């Protein structure tokens, strides 16, 4: 009975980690594709230029693949060391995520102020050599969200040292439309617009976060249960 239980947990954990590993491959693939085709897409921070969507996906995908691989091998080989390593790695990830979420809610106001200050600083890199990722990201955000600047379209005046905004701020896009009067530009601040959009989609974000947490808890449960079963089996055989 105990042997059948161990075999059942073994194959459930193997399938679970195989899907985990395949998910990591997918995330890594998307990250590499973004890095190759879009440059440092979605790099908005001047303080953390490496914090791009592509780099985040590549790092996340690689880490997920490693954890999934360790879990797969640990399950199929019934290796106590690998099972415990998988459990510890997944637990560390879970605790880090929990810590980040708690700190985010505790220091929301400070994060808001820092983010706006950093984004405004990053505007000065718009259109400069080696910053195509930041330029593309701002152009896409301003076009899709129909906004201009971080807190106001006047943020761009300090960048250009004149009454001008990027063409992506225009109500109707045309070449050099950013040189026209303010009446032809979007007035909404991008920071608040994106923030409101996130709040409106908070349910979807919450469901995604909850599903992620449940998957990790399931992985931790499988790993510890199988580890205990392997220890019991070894003790029984001894």
mmCIF file of C-alpha atoms in Angstrom:
data_model
loop_
_atom_site.group_PDB
_atom_site.id
_atom_site.type_symbol
_atom_site.label_atom_id
_atom_site.label_comp_id
_atom_site.label_asym_id
_atom_site.label_seq_id
_atom_site.Cartn_x
_atom_site.Cartn_y
_atom_site.Cartn_z
ATOM 1 C CA UNK A 1 0.000 0.000 0.000
ATOM 2 C CA UNK A 2 2.782 2.399 0.973
ATOM 3 C CA UNK A 3 4.676 1.476 -2.201
ATOM 4 C CA UNK A 4 1.598 2.194 -4.375
ATOM 5 C CA UNK A 5 1.125 5.530 -2.608
ATOM 6 C CA UNK A 6 4.761 6.440 -3.240
ATOM 7 C CA UNK A 7 4.453 5.527 -6.937
ATOM 8 C CA UNK A 8 1.296 7.620 -7.278
ATOM 9 C CA UNK A 9 2.937 10.677 -5.669
ATOM 10 C CA UNK A 10 6.074 10.054 -7.733
ATOM 11 C CA UNK A 11 4.294 10.270 -11.094
ATOM 12 C CA UNK A 12 2.029 13.120 -10.010
ATOM 13 C CA UNK A 13 5.085 15.125 -8.986
ATOM 14 C CA UNK A 14 6.898 14.214 -12.189
ATOM 15 C CA UNK A 15 3.984 15.430 -14.340
ATOM 16 C CA UNK A 16 3.641 18.555 -12.194
ATOM 17 C CA UNK A 17 7.317 19.436 -12.593
ATOM 18 C CA UNK A 18 7.343 18.559 -16.275
ATOM 19 C CA UNK A 19 4.573 21.134 -16.816
ATOM 20 C CA UNK A 20 6.520 23.517 -14.565
ATOM 21 C CA UNK A 21 9.646 23.003 -16.704
ATOM 22 C CA UNK A 22 7.720 23.430 -19.974
ATOM 23 C CA UNK A 23 6.237 26.661 -18.611
ATOM 24 C CA UNK A 24 9.763 27.879 -17.868
ATOM 25 C CA UNK A 25 10.811 27.014 -21.437
ATOM 26 C CA UNK A 26 7.894 29.068 -22.761
ATOM 27 C CA UNK A 27 8.735 32.079 -20.570
ATOM 28 C CA UNK A 28 12.417 31.863 -21.547
ATOM 29 C CA UNK A 29 11.476 31.618 -25.235
ATOM 30 C CA UNK A 30 9.293 34.731 -25.073
ATOM 31 C CA UNK A 31 12.068 36.600 -23.226
ATOM 32 C CA UNK A 32 14.684 35.676 -25.844
ATOM 33 C CA UNK A 33 12.283 36.609 -28.657
ATOM 34 C CA UNK A 34 11.667 40.031 -27.066
ATOM 35 C CA UNK A 35 15.400 40.570 -26.524
ATOM 36 C CA UNK A 36 16.214 39.706 -30.156
ATOM 37 C CA UNK A 37 13.325 41.473 -31.903
ATOM 38 C CA UNK A 38 12.467 44.391 -29.605
ATOM 39 C CA UNK A 39 15.749 45.258 -27.907
ATOM 40 C CA UNK A 40 15.353 46.185 -24.230
ATOM 41 C CA UNK A 41 11.595 46.423 -24.605
ATOM 42 C CA UNK A 42 9.723 48.040 -21.715
ATOM 43 C CA UNK A 43 12.842 49.465 -20.081
ATOM 44 C CA UNK A 44 11.400 52.563 -18.409
ATOM 45 C CA UNK A 45 13.736 52.920 -15.446
ATOM 46 C CA UNK A 46 16.929 54.938 -15.751
ATOM 47 C CA UNK A 47 18.195 53.621 -12.401
ATOM 48 C CA UNK A 48 17.739 49.989 -13.428
ATOM 49 C CA UNK A 49 18.357 49.837 -17.219
ATOM 50 C CA UNK A 50 18.649 46.033 -17.103
ATOM 51 C CA UNK A 51 15.155 45.763 -15.608
ATOM 52 C CA UNK A 52 13.480 45.178 -18.964
ATOM 53 C CA UNK A 53 10.587 42.877 -19.782
ATOM 54 C CA UNK A 54 12.918 40.676 -21.850
ATOM 55 C CA UNK A 55 15.521 40.311 -19.084
ATOM 56 C CA UNK A 56 12.887 39.635 -16.423
ATOM 57 C CA UNK A 57 11.306 36.915 -18.565
ATOM 58 C CA UNK A 58 14.693 35.344 -19.338
ATOM 59 C CA UNK A 59 15.715 35.242 -15.654
ATOM 60 C CA UNK A 60 12.287 34.000 -14.535
ATOM 61 C CA UNK A 61 12.129 31.359 -17.281
ATOM 62 C CA UNK A 62 15.639 30.082 -16.507
ATOM 63 C CA UNK A 63 14.926 29.851 -12.781
ATOM 64 C CA UNK A 64 11.591 28.058 -13.349
ATOM 65 C CA UNK A 65 13.305 25.602 -15.713
ATOM 66 C CA UNK A 66 16.006 24.816 -13.139
ATOM 67 C CA UNK A 67 13.453 24.238 -10.360
ATOM 68 C CA UNK A 68 11.275 22.099 -12.657
ATOM 69 C CA UNK A 69 14.273 20.047 -13.783
ATOM 70 C CA UNK A 70 15.426 19.382 -10.213
ATOM 71 C CA UNK A 71 11.872 18.373 -9.286
ATOM 72 C CA UNK A 72 11.523 16.019 -12.270
ATOM 73 C CA UNK A 73 14.809 14.227 -11.643
ATOM 74 C CA UNK A 74 14.189 14.108 -7.897
ATOM 75 C CA UNK A 75 10.767 12.549 -8.431
ATOM 76 C CA UNK A 76 11.729 9.968 -11.051
ATOM 77 C CA UNK A 77 14.903 8.930 -9.214
ATOM 78 C CA UNK A 78 13.260 9.158 -5.785
ATOM 79 C CA UNK A 79 16.340 11.082 -4.677
ATOM 80 C CA UNK A 80 16.021 12.597 -1.188
ATOM 81 C CA UNK A 81 18.692 15.235 -1.805
ATOM 82 C CA UNK A 82 17.060 16.519 -5.009
ATOM 83 C CA UNK A 83 13.564 16.432 -3.494
ATOM 84 C CA UNK A 84 14.738 18.447 -0.504
ATOM 85 C CA UNK A 85 16.625 20.862 -2.798
ATOM 86 C CA UNK A 86 13.463 21.349 -4.870
ATOM 87 C CA UNK A 87 11.419 21.983 -1.725
ATOM 88 C CA UNK A 88 13.926 24.522 -0.360
ATOM 89 C CA UNK A 89 14.247 26.408 -3.674
ATOM 90 C CA UNK A 90 10.479 26.601 -4.155
ATOM 91 C CA UNK A 91 9.991 27.651 -0.531
ATOM 92 C CA UNK A 92 12.564 30.445 -0.916
ATOM 93 C CA UNK A 93 10.782 31.693 -4.066
ATOM 94 C CA UNK A 94 7.397 31.574 -2.303
ATOM 95 C CA UNK A 95 8.700 33.468 0.748
ATOM 96 C CA UNK A 96 10.420 36.085 -1.448
ATOM 97 C CA UNK A 97 7.188 36.664 -3.390
ATOM 98 C CA UNK A 98 5.233 36.958 -0.134
ATOM 99 C CA UNK A 99 7.789 39.436 1.243
ATOM 100 C CA UNK A 100 7.671 41.571 -1.920
ATOM 101 C CA UNK A 101 3.849 41.706 -1.827
ATOM 102 C CA UNK A 102 3.816 42.693 1.865
ATOM 103 C CA UNK A 103 6.503 45.373 1.381
ATOM 104 C CA UNK A 104 4.642 46.722 -1.665
ATOM 105 C CA UNK A 105 1.438 47.279 0.324
ATOM 106 C CA UNK A 106 3.282 48.674 3.361
ATOM 107 C CA UNK A 107 5.397 51.151 1.356
ATOM 108 C CA UNK A 108 2.937 51.958 -1.474
ATOM 109 C CA UNK A 109 3.237 55.743 -1.055
ATOM 110 C CA UNK A 110 7.049 55.711 -0.985
ATOM 111 C CA UNK A 111 7.161 53.384 -4.001
ATOM 112 C CA UNK A 112 4.780 55.719 -5.865
ATOM 113 C CA UNK A 113 6.971 58.757 -5.243
ATOM 114 C CA UNK A 114 10.198 56.938 -6.129
ATOM 115 C CA UNK A 115 8.720 55.417 -9.281
ATOM 116 C CA UNK A 116 7.456 58.780 -10.569
ATOM 117 C CA UNK A 117 10.790 60.457 -9.829
ATOM 118 C CA UNK A 118 12.721 57.667 -11.561
ATOM 119 C CA UNK A 119 10.401 57.645 -14.590
ATOM 120 C CA UNK A 120 10.766 61.409 -15.015
ATOM 121 C CA UNK A 121 14.530 60.984 -14.872
ATOM 122 C CA UNK A 122 14.249 58.308 -17.535
ATOM 123 C CA UNK A 123 12.419 60.678 -19.898
ATOM 124 C CA UNK A 124 15.747 62.422 -20.542
ATOM 125 C CA UNK A 125 17.024 59.227 -22.201
ATOM 126 C CA UNK A 126 14.121 59.173 -24.666
ATOM 127 C CA UNK A 127 15.333 59.094 -28.266
ATOM 128 C CA UNK A 128 19.017 58.896 -27.296
ATOM 129 C CA UNK A 129 21.520 56.374 -28.647
ATOM 130 C CA UNK A 130 21.448 52.990 -26.932
ATOM 131 C CA UNK A 131 18.022 53.557 -25.393
ATOM 132 C CA UNK A 132 15.724 52.229 -28.101
ATOM 133 C CA UNK A 133 13.981 49.997 -25.543
ATOM 134 C CA UNK A 134 13.008 52.943 -23.350
ATOM 135 C CA UNK A 135 11.996 54.991 -26.397
ATOM 136 C CA UNK A 136 9.795 52.213 -27.789
ATOM 137 C CA UNK A 137 8.222 51.551 -24.386
ATOM 138 C CA UNK A 138 7.229 55.199 -23.886
ATOM 139 C CA UNK A 139 5.899 55.475 -27.434
ATOM 140 C CA UNK A 140 3.727 52.367 -26.995
ATOM 141 C CA UNK A 141 2.434 53.411 -23.564
ATOM 142 C CA UNK A 142 1.529 56.945 -24.648
ATOM 143 C CA UNK A 143 -0.167 55.699 -27.811
ATOM 144 C CA UNK A 144 -2.086 52.793 -26.248
ATOM 145 C CA UNK A 145 -3.111 54.535 -23.022
ATOM 146 C CA UNK A 146 -3.721 57.916 -24.680
ATOM 147 C CA UNK A 147 -1.589 59.764 -22.168
ATOM 148 C CA UNK A 148 1.450 62.019 -22.163
ATOM 149 C CA UNK A 149 4.355 62.303 -19.711
ATOM 150 C CA UNK A 150 4.630 60.830 -16.234
ATOM 151 C CA UNK A 151 2.465 63.291 -14.275
ATOM 152 C CA UNK A 152 1.718 65.787 -17.067
ATOM 153 C CA UNK A 153 2.634 66.525 -20.677
ATOM 154 C CA UNK A 154 4.797 69.387 -19.368
ATOM 155 C CA UNK A 155 7.283 66.742 -18.153
ATOM 156 C CA UNK A 156 8.549 66.636 -21.736
ATOM 157 C CA UNK A 157 9.260 70.383 -21.803
ATOM 158 C CA UNK A 158 12.241 69.819 -19.469
ATOM 159 C CA UNK A 159 13.510 67.067 -21.776
ATOM 160 C CA UNK A 160 13.373 69.124 -24.969
ATOM 161 C CA UNK A 161 13.957 72.511 -23.261
ATOM 162 C CA UNK A 162 11.044 73.839 -25.287
ATOM 163 C CA UNK A 163 7.260 73.498 -25.640
ATOM 164 C CA UNK A 164 7.363 70.109 -27.324
ATOM 165 C CA UNK A 165 6.318 66.481 -26.727
ATOM 166 C CA UNK A 166 7.003 63.214 -28.597
ATOM 167 C CA UNK A 167 4.737 62.524 -31.569
ATOM 168 C CA UNK A 168 3.236 59.596 -29.638
ATOM 169 C CA UNK A 169 1.481 62.169 -27.421
ATOM 170 C CA UNK A 170 -0.599 63.522 -30.305
ATOM 171 C CA UNK A 171 -4.357 63.004 -30.555
ATOM 172 C CA UNK A 172 -3.855 62.372 -34.271
ATOM 173 C CA UNK A 173 -0.395 61.120 -35.166
ATOM 174 C CA UNK A 174 1.586 62.917 -37.862
ATOM 175 C CA UNK A 175 5.240 63.767 -38.411
ATOM 176 C CA UNK A 176 6.428 66.416 -35.910
ATOM 177 C CA UNK A 177 2.908 66.813 -34.475
ATOM 178 C CA UNK A 178 4.585 67.143 -31.073
ATOM 179 C CA UNK A 179 5.610 70.661 -32.078
ATOM 180 C CA UNK A 180 2.002 71.789 -32.408
ATOM 181 C CA UNK A 181 -0.145 73.424 -29.710
ATOM 182 C CA UNK A 182 -1.034 71.601 -26.466
ATOM 183 C CA UNK A 183 -4.623 71.323 -27.701
ATOM 184 C CA UNK A 184 -3.506 68.551 -30.071
ATOM 185 C CA UNK A 185 -1.894 66.399 -27.339
ATOM 186 C CA UNK A 186 -3.189 63.874 -24.834
ATOM 187 C CA UNK A 187 -3.629 65.487 -21.401
ATOM 188 C CA UNK A 188 -3.900 62.421 -19.163
ATOM 189 C CA UNK A 189 -0.798 61.588 -17.030
ATOM 190 C CA UNK A 190 0.604 58.170 -17.953
ATOM 191 C CA UNK A 191 1.493 57.116 -14.410
ATOM 192 C CA UNK A 192 -2.027 57.617 -13.057
ATOM 193 C CA UNK A 193 -3.630 56.219 -16.229
ATOM 194 C CA UNK A 194 -1.659 52.976 -16.054
ATOM 195 C CA UNK A 195 -2.247 52.802 -12.279
ATOM 196 C CA UNK A 196 -6.023 53.129 -12.779
ATOM 197 C CA UNK A 197 -5.907 50.450 -15.493
ATOM 198 C CA UNK A 198 -4.118 48.090 -13.095
ATOM 199 C CA UNK A 199 -6.672 48.811 -10.357
ATOM 200 C CA UNK A 200 -9.526 48.098 -12.783
ATOM 201 C CA UNK A 201 -7.888 44.759 -13.627
ATOM 202 C CA UNK A 202 -7.000 44.003 -10.011
ATOM 203 C CA UNK A 203 -9.297 40.969 -9.980
ATOM 204 C CA UNK A 204 -7.410 39.366 -12.877
ATOM 205 C CA UNK A 205 -4.064 40.195 -11.248
ATOM 206 C CA UNK A 206 -5.314 38.778 -7.943
ATOM 207 C CA UNK A 207 -6.543 35.560 -9.564
ATOM 208 C CA UNK A 208 -3.201 35.143 -11.345
ATOM 209 C CA UNK A 209 -1.304 35.702 -8.095
ATOM 210 C CA UNK A 210 -3.555 33.292 -6.208
ATOM 211 C CA UNK A 211 -3.170 30.598 -8.878
ATOM 212 C CA UNK A 212 0.623 31.054 -8.793
ATOM 213 C CA UNK A 213 0.638 30.694 -4.998
ATOM 214 C CA UNK A 214 -1.587 27.590 -5.140
ATOM 215 C CA UNK A 215 0.678 25.952 -7.736
ATOM 216 C CA UNK A 216 3.716 26.621 -5.541
ATOM 217 C CA UNK A 217 1.972 25.296 -2.416
ATOM 218 C CA UNK A 218 0.942 22.205 -4.390
ATOM 219 C CA UNK A 219 4.570 21.720 -5.474
ATOM 220 C CA UNK A 220 5.790 22.104 -1.885
ATOM 221 C CA UNK A 221 3.200 19.575 -0.685
ATOM 222 C CA UNK A 222 4.135 17.029 -3.359
ATOM 223 C CA UNK A 223 7.856 17.424 -2.636
ATOM 224 C CA UNK A 224 7.604 17.102 1.148
ATOM 225 C CA UNK A 225 5.105 14.226 0.962
ATOM 226 C CA UNK A 226 7.302 12.291 -1.434
ATOM 227 C CA UNK A 227 10.427 13.080 0.592
ATOM 228 C CA UNK A 228 8.775 11.672 3.722
ATOM 229 C CA UNK A 229 7.594 8.593 1.814
ATOM 230 C CA UNK A 230 11.109 7.945 0.474
ATOM 231 C CA UNK A 231 12.587 8.320 3.991
ATOM 232 C CA UNK A 232 9.989 5.871 5.340
ATOM 233 C CA UNK A 233 10.696 3.408 2.517
ATOM 234 C CA UNK A 234 14.454 3.592 3.167
ATOM 235 C CA UNK A 235 13.902 3.107 6.896
ATOM 236 C CA UNK A 236 11.592 0.123 6.245
ATOM 237 C CA UNK A 237 14.130 -1.477 3.866
ATOM 238 C CA UNK A 238 16.914 -0.935 6.362
#
